[in-house]
mmCIF file of C-alpha atoms in Angstrom:
data_model
loop_
_atom_site.group_PDB
_atom_site.id
_atom_site.type_symbol
_atom_site.label_atom_id
_atom_site.label_comp_id
_atom_site.label_asym_id
_atom_site.label_seq_id
_atom_site.Cartn_x
_atom_site.Cartn_y
_atom_site.Cartn_z
ATOM 1 C CA MET X 3 -25.674 -8.254 13.651
ATOM 2 C CA VAL X 4 -27.526 -9.508 10.876
ATOM 3 C CA PRO X 5 -28.590 -13.222 10.874
ATOM 4 C CA ARG X 6 -26.628 -14.816 7.899
ATOM 5 C CA ALA X 7 -29.118 -15.458 5.063
ATOM 6 C CA PHE X 8 -29.778 -19.343 4.776
ATOM 7 C CA TRP X 9 -31.279 -19.136 1.182
ATOM 8 C CA LYS X 10 -30.204 -16.771 -1.941
ATOM 9 C CA GLY X 11 -32.135 -16.709 -5.312
ATOM 10 C CA TYR X 12 -34.042 -14.185 -7.349
ATOM 11 C CA LEU X 13 -37.220 -12.501 -6.712
ATOM 12 C CA LYS X 14 -39.135 -12.497 -10.515
ATOM 13 C CA LEU X 15 -42.431 -10.857 -11.763
ATOM 14 C CA SER X 16 -42.816 -11.261 -15.291
ATOM 15 C CA LEU X 17 -39.461 -9.396 -16.852
ATOM 16 C CA VAL X 18 -38.520 -7.840 -13.745
ATOM 17 C CA THR X 19 -35.930 -9.677 -11.472
ATOM 18 C CA CYS X 20 -33.643 -8.718 -8.356
ATOM 19 C CA PRO X 21 -31.098 -10.367 -6.586
ATOM 20 C CA VAL X 22 -32.509 -11.355 -2.992
ATOM 21 C CA ALA X 23 -31.814 -13.208 0.254
ATOM 22 C CA MET X 24 -33.972 -15.069 2.919
ATOM 23 C CA SER X 25 -33.878 -15.350 6.711
ATOM 24 C CA PRO X 26 -36.248 -17.611 9.040
ATOM 25 C CA ALA X 27 -38.000 -15.197 10.998
ATOM 26 C CA ILE X 28 -38.031 -17.100 13.986
ATOM 27 C CA SER X 29 -34.961 -18.753 15.514
ATOM 28 C CA GLN X 30 -35.003 -22.369 17.993
ATOM 29 C CA GLU X 31 -31.172 -21.741 18.260
ATOM 30 C CA ASP X 32 -31.728 -20.798 22.224
ATOM 31 C CA LYS X 33 -34.108 -23.302 22.869
ATOM 32 C CA VAL X 34 -32.654 -26.069 25.480
ATOM 33 C CA ARG X 35 -31.662 -29.162 23.954
ATOM 34 C CA PHE X 36 -30.478 -32.288 25.796
ATOM 35 C CA ARG X 37 -28.486 -35.423 23.811
ATOM 36 C CA THR X 38 -29.696 -38.905 25.048
ATOM 37 C CA LEU X 39 -27.257 -40.439 27.376
ATOM 38 C CA ASN X 40 -26.364 -44.012 29.189
ATOM 39 C CA GLY X 41 -27.438 -43.282 32.880
ATOM 40 C CA LYS X 42 -25.184 -46.096 33.650
ATOM 41 C CA THR X 43 -21.659 -44.850 31.561
ATOM 42 C CA GLY X 44 -22.734 -41.103 30.524
ATOM 43 C CA ASN X 45 -21.719 -41.600 27.110
ATOM 44 C CA PRO X 46 -23.975 -40.356 24.364
ATOM 45 C CA VAL X 47 -26.013 -42.623 23.195
ATOM 46 C CA VAL X 48 -26.340 -43.220 19.372
ATOM 47 C CA SER X 49 -29.076 -44.189 16.927
ATOM 48 C CA ARG X 50 -29.438 -47.034 14.033
ATOM 49 C CA TYR X 51 -32.293 -47.498 11.695
ATOM 50 C CA VAL X 52 -32.883 -51.166 12.205
ATOM 51 C CA ASP X 53 -34.804 -53.807 10.131
ATOM 52 C CA ALA X 54 -37.994 -54.645 11.691
ATOM 53 C CA VAL X 55 -38.207 -58.488 10.729
ATOM 54 C CA THR X 56 -34.735 -59.300 10.626
ATOM 55 C CA GLY X 57 -33.411 -57.144 14.232
ATOM 56 C CA LYS X 58 -30.329 -55.804 11.752
ATOM 57 C CA ALA X 59 -28.873 -52.965 11.419
ATOM 58 C CA VAL X 60 -29.765 -50.649 8.297
ATOM 59 C CA ASP X 61 -27.002 -49.400 5.819
ATOM 60 C CA GLU X 62 -27.332 -45.723 5.218
ATOM 61 C CA ASP X 63 -26.650 -46.588 1.534
ATOM 62 C CA ALA X 64 -29.478 -49.074 2.029
ATOM 63 C CA GLU X 65 -32.358 -46.975 3.131
ATOM 64 C CA VAL X 66 -35.056 -45.429 0.701
ATOM 65 C CA LYS X 67 -38.560 -44.349 1.305
ATOM 66 C CA GLY X 68 -41.832 -46.493 1.404
ATOM 67 C CA TYR X 69 -45.420 -45.813 0.714
ATOM 68 C CA PRO X 70 -47.908 -48.335 2.130
ATOM 69 C CA ARG X 71 -50.069 -49.752 -0.166
ATOM 70 C CA GLY X 72 -51.622 -52.716 1.979
ATOM 71 C CA GLU X 73 -50.114 -54.306 5.539
ATOM 72 C CA ASP X 74 -46.472 -55.138 5.027
ATOM 73 C CA ASP X 75 -46.468 -53.975 1.749
ATOM 74 C CA TYR X 76 -44.807 -50.973 -0.055
ATOM 75 C CA VAL X 77 -43.970 -48.836 -2.986
ATOM 76 C CA MET X 78 -40.487 -48.327 -2.525
ATOM 77 C CA LEU X 79 -39.227 -45.033 -4.179
ATOM 78 C CA GLU X 80 -35.557 -43.648 -3.985
ATOM 79 C CA ASP X 81 -34.350 -40.285 -3.948
ATOM 80 C CA ASP X 82 -33.935 -39.194 -7.182
ATOM 81 C CA GLU X 83 -37.560 -39.937 -7.828
ATOM 82 C CA ILE X 84 -38.931 -37.933 -5.742
ATOM 83 C CA GLU X 85 -36.472 -35.109 -5.984
ATOM 84 C CA ALA X 86 -37.636 -35.457 -9.966
ATOM 85 C CA VAL X 87 -41.566 -34.366 -9.150
ATOM 86 C CA ALA X 88 -39.584 -30.912 -7.940
ATOM 87 C CA LEU X 89 -39.529 -27.424 -9.619
ATOM 88 C CA GLU X 90 -36.876 -27.218 -11.790
ATOM 89 C CA SER X 91 -35.321 -23.974 -10.012
ATOM 90 C CA THR X 92 -35.312 -23.986 -6.507
ATOM 91 C CA ARG X 93 -33.629 -20.290 -6.718
ATOM 92 C CA THR X 94 -36.527 -18.037 -8.453
ATOM 93 C CA ILE X 95 -39.379 -17.139 -6.702
ATOM 94 C CA ASP X 96 -41.956 -16.308 -9.502
ATOM 95 C CA ILE X 97 -44.837 -14.383 -8.525
ATOM 96 C CA GLU X 98 -47.494 -16.428 -10.180
ATOM 97 C CA THR X 99 -50.601 -14.659 -9.173
ATOM 98 C CA PHE X 100 -51.667 -11.613 -6.753
ATOM 99 C CA VAL X 101 -54.323 -12.312 -4.097
ATOM 100 C CA PRO X 102 -56.624 -9.396 -1.687
ATOM 101 C CA ARG X 103 -54.179 -9.306 1.464
ATOM 102 C CA GLU X 104 -57.353 -10.481 3.872
ATOM 103 C CA SER X 105 -58.470 -13.606 1.766
ATOM 104 C CA ILE X 106 -55.768 -15.781 3.304
ATOM 105 C CA GLU X 107 -56.524 -16.719 6.453
ATOM 106 C CA TRP X 108 -54.568 -16.977 9.122
ATOM 107 C CA ILE X 109 -54.637 -21.508 9.584
ATOM 108 C CA TRP X 110 -52.707 -21.329 6.147
ATOM 109 C CA TYR X 111 -49.687 -19.750 7.322
ATOM 110 C CA ASP X 112 -46.837 -21.852 8.475
ATOM 111 C CA SER X 113 -43.416 -20.090 8.819
ATOM 112 C CA PRO X 114 -42.476 -16.796 8.317
ATOM 113 C CA HIS X 115 -38.952 -15.569 6.659
ATOM 114 C CA TYR X 116 -37.197 -12.258 6.004
ATOM 115 C CA LEU X 117 -36.602 -11.233 2.297
ATOM 116 C CA VAL X 118 -34.160 -8.523 1.460
ATOM 117 C CA PRO X 119 -32.672 -7.428 -1.789
ATOM 118 C CA ASN X 120 -29.094 -8.547 -2.282
ATOM 119 C CA ASP X 121 -27.584 -6.180 -3.924
ATOM 120 C CA THR X 122 -27.754 -2.146 -4.387
ATOM 121 C CA VAL X 123 -28.341 -2.781 -8.167
ATOM 122 C CA GLY X 124 -31.605 -4.832 -7.235
ATOM 123 C CA GLU X 125 -32.871 -2.555 -4.535
ATOM 124 C CA GLU X 126 -35.409 -0.121 -7.056
ATOM 125 C CA ALA X 127 -36.890 -3.424 -8.590
ATOM 126 C CA PHE X 128 -37.512 -5.005 -4.887
ATOM 127 C CA SER X 129 -38.915 -1.699 -3.638
ATOM 128 C CA VAL X 130 -41.387 -0.872 -6.927
ATOM 129 C CA ILE X 131 -43.033 -4.610 -5.921
ATOM 130 C CA ARG X 132 -42.810 -4.317 -2.437
ATOM 131 C CA GLU X 133 -44.616 -0.979 -2.248
ATOM 132 C CA ALA X 134 -47.138 -1.829 -5.522
ATOM 133 C CA MET X 135 -48.183 -5.100 -3.436
ATOM 134 C CA ALA X 136 -48.831 -2.620 0.003
ATOM 135 C CA SER X 137 -50.409 -0.103 -2.353
ATOM 136 C CA THR X 138 -52.851 -2.383 -4.064
ATOM 137 C CA GLY X 139 -53.446 -4.449 -0.541
ATOM 138 C CA THR X 140 -52.255 -8.005 -2.400
ATOM 139 C CA VAL X 141 -50.282 -10.169 -1.406
ATOM 140 C CA GLY X 142 -47.924 -12.666 -3.744
ATOM 141 C CA ILE X 143 -48.113 -16.489 -4.471
ATOM 142 C CA SER X 144 -45.383 -18.170 -6.045
ATOM 143 C CA ARG X 145 -44.005 -21.779 -5.276
ATOM 144 C CA LEU X 146 -40.163 -22.589 -4.201
ATOM 145 C CA VAL X 147 -38.550 -25.595 -2.953
ATOM 146 C CA LEU X 148 -37.584 -24.878 0.431
ATOM 147 C CA TYR X 149 -36.401 -27.712 3.260
ATOM 148 C CA ARG X 150 -36.578 -30.361 0.588
ATOM 149 C CA ARG X 151 -39.996 -29.443 -0.264
ATOM 150 C CA GLU X 152 -41.627 -27.721 -2.832
ATOM 151 C CA ARG X 153 -43.983 -25.424 -1.266
ATOM 152 C CA ALA X 154 -46.272 -22.560 -1.796
ATOM 153 C CA VAL X 155 -45.765 -19.251 -0.606
ATOM 154 C CA MET X 156 -47.044 -15.776 0.474
ATOM 155 C CA LEU X 157 -44.953 -12.666 -0.614
ATOM 156 C CA GLU X 158 -46.590 -9.568 1.980
ATOM 157 C CA PRO X 159 -45.177 -6.510 1.984
ATOM 158 C CA ARG X 160 -43.747 -5.143 5.637
ATOM 159 C CA GLY X 161 -41.760 -1.636 6.307
ATOM 160 C CA LYS X 162 -38.795 -1.881 3.967
ATOM 161 C CA GLY X 163 -39.033 -5.644 3.078
ATOM 162 C CA ILE X 164 -40.970 -8.421 2.465
ATOM 163 C CA VAL X 165 -42.104 -11.158 4.849
ATOM 164 C CA LEU X 166 -42.294 -15.169 2.882
ATOM 165 C CA TRP X 167 -44.534 -17.237 4.441
ATOM 166 C CA THR X 168 -44.391 -20.825 3.659
ATOM 167 C CA LEU X 169 -48.168 -21.709 3.110
ATOM 168 C CA ARG X 170 -49.876 -24.832 4.770
ATOM 169 C CA TYR X 171 -50.792 -27.552 1.969
ATOM 170 C CA GLY X 172 -54.491 -27.833 1.341
ATOM 171 C CA ASP X 173 -54.688 -31.563 2.691
ATOM 172 C CA GLU X 174 -53.314 -29.978 5.946
ATOM 173 C CA VAL X 175 -56.308 -27.613 6.749
ATOM 174 C CA ARG X 176 -59.720 -28.573 8.095
ATOM 175 C CA GLY X 177 -62.343 -26.938 7.622
ATOM 176 C CA GLU X 178 -63.857 -24.808 10.985
ATOM 177 C CA GLN X 179 -67.421 -25.894 9.652
ATOM 178 C CA ASP X 180 -66.429 -29.591 10.640
ATOM 179 C CA TYR X 181 -66.375 -28.190 14.256
ATOM 180 C CA PHE X 182 -68.947 -25.345 14.852
ATOM 181 C CA THR X 183 -71.727 -26.592 12.865
ATOM 182 C CA GLY X 184 -73.418 -28.372 15.469
ATOM 183 C CA LEU X 185 -73.040 -25.510 17.768
ATOM 184 C CA LYS X 186 -76.385 -23.829 19.014
ATOM 185 C CA PRO X 187 -76.949 -20.323 18.507
ATOM 186 C CA ALA X 188 -77.403 -18.678 21.924
ATOM 187 C CA LYS X 189 -78.200 -15.294 23.062
ATOM 188 C CA PRO X 190 -76.260 -14.256 26.187
ATOM 189 C CA ASP X 191 -77.599 -12.807 28.805
ATOM 190 C CA SER X 192 -76.946 -8.872 28.551
ATOM 191 C CA LYS X 193 -76.090 -8.415 31.987
ATOM 192 C CA ALA X 194 -73.318 -11.184 31.902
ATOM 193 C CA LEU X 195 -72.166 -9.807 28.717
ATOM 194 C CA ALA X 196 -71.859 -6.584 30.327
ATOM 195 C CA LEU X 197 -69.547 -8.085 33.552
ATOM 196 C CA VAL X 198 -67.692 -9.970 30.488
ATOM 197 C CA LYS X 199 -67.116 -6.664 28.796
ATOM 198 C CA THR X 200 -65.778 -5.291 32.469
ATOM 199 C CA LEU X 201 -63.490 -8.220 32.872
ATOM 200 C CA ILE X 202 -61.871 -7.651 29.423
ATOM 201 C CA SER X 203 -61.524 -3.936 30.053
ATOM 202 C CA GLU X 204 -59.665 -4.565 33.445
ATOM 203 C CA ARG X 205 -57.533 -7.261 31.741
ATOM 204 C CA THR X 206 -56.386 -5.536 28.102
ATOM 205 C CA ARG X 207 -52.993 -4.660 28.191
ATOM 206 C CA LYS X 208 -50.396 -3.560 25.004
ATOM 207 C CA TRP X 209 -49.079 -6.937 23.758
ATOM 208 C CA ASP X 210 -45.651 -7.229 24.728
ATOM 209 C CA PRO X 211 -43.033 -10.342 23.230
ATOM 210 C CA LYS X 212 -42.556 -10.917 27.214
ATOM 211 C CA MET X 213 -46.760 -12.454 27.092
ATOM 212 C CA ALA X 214 -45.038 -15.641 25.396
ATOM 213 C CA ASP X 215 -42.368 -16.302 27.319
ATOM 214 C CA ASP X 216 -41.391 -19.846 28.046
ATOM 215 C CA PRO X 217 -41.021 -20.466 31.841
ATOM 216 C CA VAL X 218 -40.252 -24.051 31.496
ATOM 217 C CA GLN X 219 -37.357 -23.337 29.296
ATOM 218 C CA ASP X 220 -36.436 -20.498 32.166
ATOM 219 C CA GLY X 221 -37.096 -23.366 34.999
ATOM 220 C CA LEU X 222 -34.764 -26.000 33.500
ATOM 221 C CA LEU X 223 -31.740 -23.042 32.574
ATOM 222 C CA ASP X 224 -32.033 -22.470 36.829
ATOM 223 C CA ILE X 225 -31.649 -25.747 37.128
ATOM 224 C CA ILE X 226 -28.353 -26.584 34.432
ATOM 225 C CA ALA X 227 -27.085 -23.558 36.141
ATOM 226 C CA ALA X 228 -27.672 -25.041 39.647
ATOM 227 C CA LYS X 229 -26.060 -28.207 39.172
ATOM 228 C CA LYS X 230 -23.019 -26.680 37.008
ATOM 229 C CA LYS X 231 -21.963 -25.232 40.451
ATOM 230 C CA GLY X 232 -22.762 -28.716 42.041
ATOM 231 C CA ARG X 233 -26.155 -27.456 44.079
ATOM 232 C CA LYS X 234 -29.542 -29.965 43.861
ATOM 233 C CA ARG X 235 -32.224 -27.445 42.895
ATOM 234 C CA PRO X 236 -35.593 -29.274 44.190
ATOM 235 C CA ALA X 237 -38.574 -29.457 41.698
ATOM 236 C CA LYS X 238 -41.267 -27.051 42.709
ATOM 237 C CA ALA X 239 -44.488 -28.791 43.438
ATOM 238 C CA LYS X 240 -47.465 -28.634 40.834
ATOM 239 C CA THR X 241 -50.393 -26.893 41.273
ATOM 240 C CA PRO X 242 -53.057 -29.110 40.778
ATOM 241 C CA PRO X 243 -55.720 -28.050 37.810
ATOM 242 C CA PRO X 244 -59.162 -26.677 38.633
ATOM 243 C CA THR X 245 -61.678 -29.945 38.181
ATOM 244 C CA ALA X 246 -64.943 -29.278 37.355
ATOM 245 C CA GLY X 247 -67.069 -29.161 40.529
ATOM 246 C CA ASN X 248 -70.740 -27.867 41.736
ATOM 247 C CA VAL X 249 -72.343 -25.789 38.606
ATOM 248 C CA VAL X 250 -71.770 -22.535 39.987
ATOM 249 C CA ASN X 251 -74.053 -19.174 38.995
ATOM 250 C CA ILE X 252 -72.444 -17.681 36.023
ATOM 251 C CA MET X 253 -73.854 -13.991 37.090
ATOM 252 C CA ASP X 254 -72.457 -14.879 40.914
ATOM 253 C CA ALA X 255 -69.129 -15.925 39.371
ATOM 254 C CA LEU X 256 -68.443 -12.871 37.592
ATOM 255 C CA ARG X 257 -69.342 -10.670 40.196
ATOM 256 C CA LYS X 258 -66.870 -12.188 42.581
ATOM 257 C CA SER X 259 -64.484 -12.239 39.387
ATOM 258 C CA ILE X 260 -64.868 -8.333 39.197
ATOM 259 C CA LYS X 261 -64.540 -7.919 42.684
ATOM 260 C CA ALA X 262 -61.092 -9.860 43.018
ATOM 261 C CA GLU X 263 -60.040 -8.127 40.183
ATOM 262 C CA GLY X 264 -60.187 -4.594 41.974
ATOM 263 C CA LYS X 265 -58.453 -5.828 45.120
ATOM 264 C CA GLY X 266 -55.435 -7.225 42.701
ATOM 265 C CA LYS X 267 -55.091 -3.365 41.888
#
């Protein structure tokens, strides 16, 4: 069953417009979620905002956003003031610019969404825009209000559809030069390099989504299933992480690693 779209609007390029529907490409629905309970009564716990000075609960209609300008000093903003600076239209993806696909580095990617035409009349316009981007190796850049915030988005042709990526804000991305500049250039030993390449070759596999499974989630589900049946599943003892002990000769360590890889087959 195709997931129901959480956003519907229009894809626009100059005078070409077509209705589209969008759905998140990732989901958290199957994750184990817990509710905080009162351990003595078993009743759910309800959270409320409390005034930090008076200690009294704050009514929902009295809550406002505050931007700190000094110690215990805030500029207060109402919801309508914040919404006033958003885009006029939250239902049109107007492609303003195209850039080479490879010019946007992975670090800017935030959340992926699947974009598809929303009626048969608009399919031709949708496919023309998609195939034109694919053939020119470009992606479209637009802006859109999603999750109550205006965001830059990237439209990437993918198969029969388009993947819309929300992009991270400029002040969120840190430059790699801040971290890598101080690293000294090193020329690795050719023999050590050859041994590491051998290890890589031994461990190279075709990508499988199971490589990204969540063993903690699986373990929690096992515990929950056991408790439903009235059994208590003992927790496994954790293996202590390796510690930095004596300095080992890298060549010896690599030779032992390759030998161990061979025995494991």
